[in-house]
Amino acid sequence: MSETTPPAGAPDVVRIMKEIRESIQRKRAQGIYTDEEVESLTSLRLRAYGEEAKIDGKLLERLLGPTHDWNIATDYLIRTQRTGVSAAALVLAKKLVRPFVRLYTDHLLNRQAQINLYLAHLLHNNVRETARLQVELQALRHRLKVLEGGAPPDGGPPAG
């Protein structure tokens, strides 16, 4: 018995995997994708757009992640890199002034955070819809080719 020949009665895993891959390729040629594959296409596009824009990789991961910790917030920390008594006095002065500054900035920052979140959702949904439409267009082109007699319905080579 050879290493490449399966024992009698055992499934031929290599052949089965080859058939599965061919079936997936035929379905993709026909424009048939699962929802998970469309989501994967969406994620790939969003990452490619982020890399094209030269966005820091850590920020891109935060932008595409499930949380919204990338957005601006009004509850910022007051700290300094300086040392000594002057540093402590500076932090204290900033903390004393902070409530008055926040009277003017909180409303603007909250509004900007809402706009940022809305635009992020809008863009993600737009890219997702574009990917879905591209898959649908591919399926329609395949159906048109089949109806015109250019390819058999199973995605194999054209009859002729």
Backbone as numpy.savetxt, mean C-alpha at the origin, in Angstrom:
# Nx Ny Nz CAx CAy CAz Cx Cy Cz
14.44 -46.25 -7.48 13.59 -45.08 -7.48 14.48 -43.85 -7.48
14.20 -42.91 -8.38 14.97 -41.68 -8.54 14.47 -40.62 -7.56
15.32 -39.59 -7.29 14.91 -38.51 -6.39 13.81 -37.65 -7.00
13.75 -37.56 -8.33 12.76 -36.73 -8.98 11.46 -37.47 -9.24
11.45 -38.76 -9.15 10.25 -39.55 -9.39 9.55 -39.83 -8.06
8.30 -39.43 -7.94 7.60 -39.68 -6.68 7.26 -41.16 -6.54
7.19 -41.67 -5.31 6.81 -43.07 -5.13 5.38 -43.30 -5.60
5.07 -44.55 -5.88 3.74 -44.89 -6.38 2.68 -44.45 -5.38
1.65 -43.77 -5.89 0.55 -43.33 -5.05 0.76 -41.97 -4.40
2.00 -41.46 -4.40 2.28 -40.14 -3.81 2.02 -39.06 -4.86
1.51 -37.90 -4.43 1.25 -36.82 -5.40 2.56 -36.24 -5.94
2.52 -35.85 -7.20 3.68 -35.21 -7.84 3.60 -33.71 -7.53
4.29 -33.30 -6.49 4.21 -31.93 -5.99 4.73 -30.94 -7.03
5.79 -31.29 -7.71 6.37 -30.39 -8.71 5.37 -30.13 -9.83
4.72 -31.18 -10.31 3.73 -31.03 -11.38 2.53 -30.22 -10.90
2.07 -30.48 -9.69 0.92 -29.77 -9.15 1.24 -28.28 -9.00
2.43 -27.95 -8.48 2.82 -26.55 -8.32 2.94 -25.87 -9.69
3.46 -26.60 -10.67 3.58 -26.04 -12.03 2.19 -25.73 -12.58
1.23 -26.64 -12.37 -0.14 -26.42 -12.84 -0.78 -25.23 -12.13
-0.52 -25.10 -10.83 -1.08 -23.98 -10.08 -0.51 -22.66 -10.60
0.81 -22.61 -10.82 1.43 -21.39 -11.34 0.89 -21.04 -12.72
0.73 -22.06 -13.59 0.18 -21.81 -14.92 -1.26 -21.31 -14.84
-2.03 -21.87 -13.92 -3.42 -21.43 -13.74 -3.47 -19.98 -13.27
-2.59 -19.62 -12.36 -2.53 -18.24 -11.87 -2.15 -17.30 -13.01
-1.17 -17.70 -13.83 -0.75 -16.86 -14.96 -1.88 -16.69 -15.96
-2.63 -17.78 -16.24 -3.78 -17.68 -17.16 -4.83 -16.72 -16.61
-5.12 -16.83 -15.31 -6.12 -15.95 -14.70 -5.66 -14.50 -14.74
-4.39 -14.27 -14.49 -3.88 -12.89 -14.54 -3.92 -12.36 -15.96
-3.63 -13.21 -16.95 -3.72 -12.78 -18.34 -5.16 -12.42 -18.70
-6.11 -13.09 -18.04 -7.52 -12.80 -18.28 -8.01 -11.64 -17.43
-7.17 -11.14 -16.52 -7.57 -10.03 -15.66 -8.36 -10.47 -14.46
-8.20 -11.73 -14.06 -8.91 -12.25 -12.89 -7.95 -12.20 -11.70
-8.22 -11.31 -10.78 -7.42 -11.15 -9.57 -8.32 -11.26 -8.35
-7.77 -11.74 -7.25 -8.52 -11.77 -6.00 -8.44 -10.39 -5.35
-9.29 -10.17 -4.36 -9.24 -8.90 -3.63 -7.88 -8.71 -2.95
-7.30 -9.79 -2.46 -5.99 -9.71 -1.81 -4.92 -9.30 -2.82
-5.01 -9.81 -4.04 -4.04 -9.44 -5.07 -4.19 -7.96 -5.47
-5.43 -7.47 -5.51 -5.64 -6.05 -5.81 -5.07 -5.20 -4.68
-5.26 -5.63 -3.43 -4.68 -4.90 -2.29 -3.16 -4.92 -2.37
-2.59 -6.04 -2.79 -1.14 -6.14 -2.93 -0.64 -5.19 -4.03
-1.37 -5.13 -5.15 -1.02 -4.18 -6.21 -1.09 -2.74 -5.69
-2.11 -2.44 -4.90 -2.27 -1.11 -4.33 -1.08 -0.77 -3.44
-0.72 -1.70 -2.58 0.41 -1.48 -1.67 1.71 -1.26 -2.45
1.92 -2.07 -3.47 3.13 -1.91 -4.30 3.16 -0.54 -4.95
2.03 -0.09 -5.46 1.97 1.23 -6.10 2.24 2.35 -5.10
1.61 2.27 -3.94 1.82 3.31 -2.93 3.28 3.38 -2.50
3.90 2.22 -2.34 5.32 2.19 -1.97 6.19 2.74 -3.10
5.85 2.39 -4.33 6.62 2.89 -5.47 6.50 4.41 -5.58
5.30 4.94 -5.35 5.11 6.39 -5.41 5.91 7.07 -4.29
5.93 6.46 -3.11 6.70 7.02 -2.00 8.19 7.02 -2.29
8.68 5.93 -2.88 10.10 5.85 -3.23 10.45 6.84 -4.33
9.54 7.01 -5.29 9.75 7.97 -6.38 9.84 9.40 -5.83
9.04 9.67 -4.79 9.05 10.99 -4.17 10.21 11.13 -3.18
10.98 10.06 -3.01 12.14 10.04 -2.11 11.76 10.35 -0.66
10.63 9.78 -0.24 10.17 9.92 1.14 10.99 8.95 2.00
11.35 9.38 3.19 12.08 8.53 4.13 11.31 7.22 4.34
12.02 6.10 4.30 11.39 4.79 4.42 10.59 4.60 5.69
11.10 5.14 6.81 10.38 5.01 8.08 9.06 5.79 8.03
9.10 6.98 7.45 7.87 7.77 7.33 6.88 7.08 6.39
7.38 6.52 5.30 6.51 5.82 4.36 5.82 4.65 5.05
6.54 3.89 5.88 5.93 2.79 6.62 4.85 3.31 7.56
5.10 4.44 8.20 4.09 5.03 9.09 2.88 5.52 8.30
3.12 6.11 7.12 2.01 6.59 6.29 1.13 5.44 5.82
1.74 4.30 5.51 0.98 3.16 5.00 0.49 2.23 6.10
0.91 2.48 7.33 0.52 1.63 8.45 -0.91 1.88 8.90
-1.38 1.07 9.83 -2.78 1.17 10.28 -3.04 2.35 11.22
-2.00 2.92 11.82 -2.21 4.02 12.76 -2.04 5.36 12.06
-2.41 6.41 12.75 -2.28 7.75 12.19 -1.27 8.57 12.99
-0.24 7.91 13.50 0.75 8.61 14.31 1.67 9.50 13.47
1.52 9.46 12.17 2.31 10.32 11.29 1.73 11.73 11.22
0.49 11.88 11.61 -0.20 13.16 11.47 0.26 14.13 12.56
0.04 15.41 12.32 0.42 16.42 13.31 -0.53 16.37 14.50
-0.02 16.80 15.66 -0.83 16.81 16.87 -0.52 18.06 17.67
-1.48 18.48 18.47 -1.31 19.70 19.26 -0.60 19.45 20.58
-0.52 18.21 21.00 0.09 17.91 22.29 1.58 17.58 22.15
2.30 18.50 21.59 3.73 18.32 21.37 4.50 18.41 22.69
5.67 17.77 22.70 6.52 17.79 23.88 7.41 19.03 23.85
7.69 19.57 25.02 8.63 20.68 25.13 9.90 20.12 25.77
10.98 20.19 25.04 12.26 19.70 25.55 13.38 20.45 24.85
14.58 20.25 25.34 15.74 20.92 24.74 16.94 19.99 24.79
17.87 20.25 23.91 19.11 19.48 23.88 20.18 20.19 24.72
19.89 21.40 25.11 20.85 22.18 25.91 20.96 21.61 27.31
22.00 22.01 28.00 22.20 21.54 29.38 22.40 22.73 30.29
22.26 22.46 31.57 22.53 23.49 32.55 21.28 24.23 32.98
21.51 25.29 33.77 20.43 26.09 34.33 19.67 26.83 33.23
20.38 27.32 32.22 19.71 28.05 31.14 18.74 27.14 30.38
19.07 25.87 30.24 18.18 24.93 29.56 16.90 24.73 30.35
17.03 24.56 31.67 15.86 24.38 32.53 14.99 25.64 32.50
15.62 26.80 32.50 14.87 28.07 32.45 14.14 28.21 31.12
14.77 27.81 30.03 14.16 27.89 28.70 12.94 26.97 28.62
13.07 25.74 29.10 11.94 24.80 29.08 10.80 25.33 29.95
11.12 25.87 31.10 10.10 26.44 31.98 9.38 27.60 31.30
10.13 28.48 30.64 9.52 29.62 29.94 8.60 29.14 28.82
9.02 28.15 28.07 8.18 27.60 26.99 6.91 26.98 27.55
7.02 26.29 28.68 5.84 25.68 29.29 4.87 26.74 29.81
5.40 27.86 30.28 4.53 28.93 30.76 3.81 29.63 29.61
4.45 29.76 28.47 3.88 30.45 27.31 2.97 29.53 26.50
3.18 28.23 26.62 2.45 27.26 25.80 0.93 27.42 25.82
0.26 27.59 26.96 -1.21 27.73 26.93 -1.69 28.91 26.09
-0.94 29.99 26.09 -1.34 31.16 25.30 -1.12 30.93 23.81
-0.05 30.27 23.48 0.23 29.95 22.07 -0.81 28.98 21.55
-1.19 28.02 22.39 -2.17 27.01 21.96 -3.54 27.61 21.69
-3.87 28.73 22.30 -5.14 29.40 22.01 -5.25 29.72 20.52
-4.15 30.03 19.90 -4.13 30.39 18.47 -3.80 29.23 17.55
-3.03 28.27 18.04 -2.54 27.22 17.13 -3.37 25.93 17.15
-4.00 25.61 18.26 -4.71 24.33 18.35 -5.77 24.17 17.26
-6.57 25.19 17.05 -7.63 25.10 16.04 -7.03 24.85 14.65
-5.97 25.58 14.32 -5.34 25.41 13.01 -4.71 24.03 12.85
-4.02 23.58 13.89 -3.38 22.27 13.81 -4.41 21.15 13.74
-5.50 21.26 14.50 -6.55 20.24 14.43 -7.18 20.20 13.04
-7.44 21.36 12.48 -8.01 21.42 11.13 -7.04 20.80 10.11
-5.75 21.15 10.23 -4.76 20.59 9.30 -4.65 19.08 9.46
-4.73 18.58 10.69 -4.68 17.13 10.91 -5.87 16.45 10.24
-7.05 17.06 10.31 -8.23 16.49 9.66 -8.05 16.49 8.14
-7.53 17.56 7.59 -7.30 17.65 6.15 -6.27 16.60 5.72
-5.19 16.46 6.50 -4.17 15.46 6.18 -4.77 14.06 6.15
-5.57 13.74 7.15 -6.18 12.42 7.24 -7.14 12.18 6.08
-7.95 13.18 5.75 -8.88 13.06 4.63 -8.13 12.83 3.32
-7.09 13.62 3.08 -6.33 13.47 1.84 -5.61 12.13 1.77
-5.11 11.65 2.90 -4.46 10.33 2.91 -5.45 9.24 2.53
-6.65 9.28 3.14 -7.68 8.28 2.80 -8.11 8.43 1.35
-8.27 9.63 0.90 -8.67 9.88 -0.49 -7.64 9.30 -1.47
-6.38 9.56 -1.22 -5.33 9.06 -2.12 -5.20 7.55 -2.07
-5.28 6.96 -0.88 -5.20 5.50 -0.78 -6.36 4.85 -1.53
-7.56 5.39 -1.33 -8.72 4.83 -2.02 -8.62 5.04 -3.53
-8.07 6.17 -3.95 -7.91 6.44 -5.38 -6.94 5.44 -6.01
-5.82 5.19 -5.35 -4.85 4.22 -5.88 -5.45 2.82 -5.90
-6.21 2.46 -4.85 -6.87 1.15 -4.79 -7.86 1.01 -5.95
-8.66 2.05 -6.18 -9.66 2.01 -7.26 -8.98 1.96 -8.63
-7.88 2.68 -8.78 -7.14 2.65 -10.04 -6.60 1.24 -10.32
-6.07 0.60 -9.30 -5.57 -0.78 -9.46 -6.72 -1.71 -9.82
-7.86 -1.55 -9.15 -9.02 -2.40 -9.46 -9.50 -2.18 -10.89
-9.53 -0.92 -11.31 -9.96 -0.62 -12.68 -8.97 -1.15 -13.71
-7.69 -1.12 -13.40 -6.69 -1.67 -14.31 -6.90 -3.17 -14.49
-7.19 -3.86 -13.40 -7.46 -5.30 -13.47 -8.73 -5.55 -14.28
-9.75 -4.75 -14.05 -11.00 -4.89 -14.80 -10.79 -4.61 -16.28
-10.00 -3.60 -16.61 -9.68 -3.29 -18.00 -8.94 -4.45 -18.66
-8.01 -5.04 -17.92 -7.29 -6.19 -18.46 -8.24 -7.34 -18.75
-9.20 -7.57 -17.85 -10.19 -8.64 -18.06 -11.06 -8.33 -19.28
-11.48 -7.08 -19.44 -12.30 -6.70 -20.60 -11.53 -6.83 -21.91
-10.26 -6.47 -21.90 -9.44 -6.64 -23.11 -9.30 -8.11 -23.48
-9.15 -8.95 -22.45 -9.06 -10.39 -22.72 -10.37 -10.90 -23.30
-11.50 -10.49 -22.72 -12.80 -10.92 -23.24 -13.00 -10.45 -24.68
-12.58 -9.23 -24.98 -12.68 -8.70 -26.33 -11.85 -9.53 -27.30
-10.64 -9.88 -26.88 -9.76 -10.69 -27.72 -10.39 -12.06 -27.99
-11.02 -12.64 -26.94 -11.68 -13.93 -27.10 -12.86 -13.80 -28.06
-13.66 -12.73 -27.91 -14.83 -12.54 -28.77 -14.43 -12.28 -30.22
-13.28 -11.64 -30.41 -12.80 -11.39 -31.76 -12.09 -12.60 -32.35
-11.92 -13.64 -31.55 -11.29 -14.85 -32.06 -9.78 -14.85 -31.95
-9.22 -13.95 -31.17 -7.77 -13.84 -31.05 -7.16 -14.80 -30.06
-7.95 -15.28 -29.10 -7.42 -16.19 -28.08 -8.54 -17.06 -27.58
-8.22 -18.31 -27.21 -9.25 -19.17 -26.63 -9.60 -18.68 -25.22
-10.81 -19.02 -24.72 -11.27 -18.54 -23.42 -10.39 -18.95 -22.24
-9.62 -20.07 -22.35 -8.83 -20.52 -21.23 -7.50 -19.79 -21.08
-7.18 -18.87 -21.99 -5.95 -18.12 -21.90 -4.77 -18.83 -22.53
-5.02 -19.98 -23.19 -3.94 -20.71 -23.85 -3.57 -20.05 -25.16
-2.73 -20.71 -25.95 -2.34 -20.12 -27.24 -3.52 -20.03 -28.21
-3.52 -19.03 -29.11 -4.63 -18.87 -30.04 -4.81 -20.09 -30.94
-6.06 -20.39 -31.21 -6.35 -21.52 -32.11 -6.06 -21.09 -33.53
-5.56 -21.99 -34.31 -5.32 -21.56 -35.67 -4.74 -22.63 -36.42
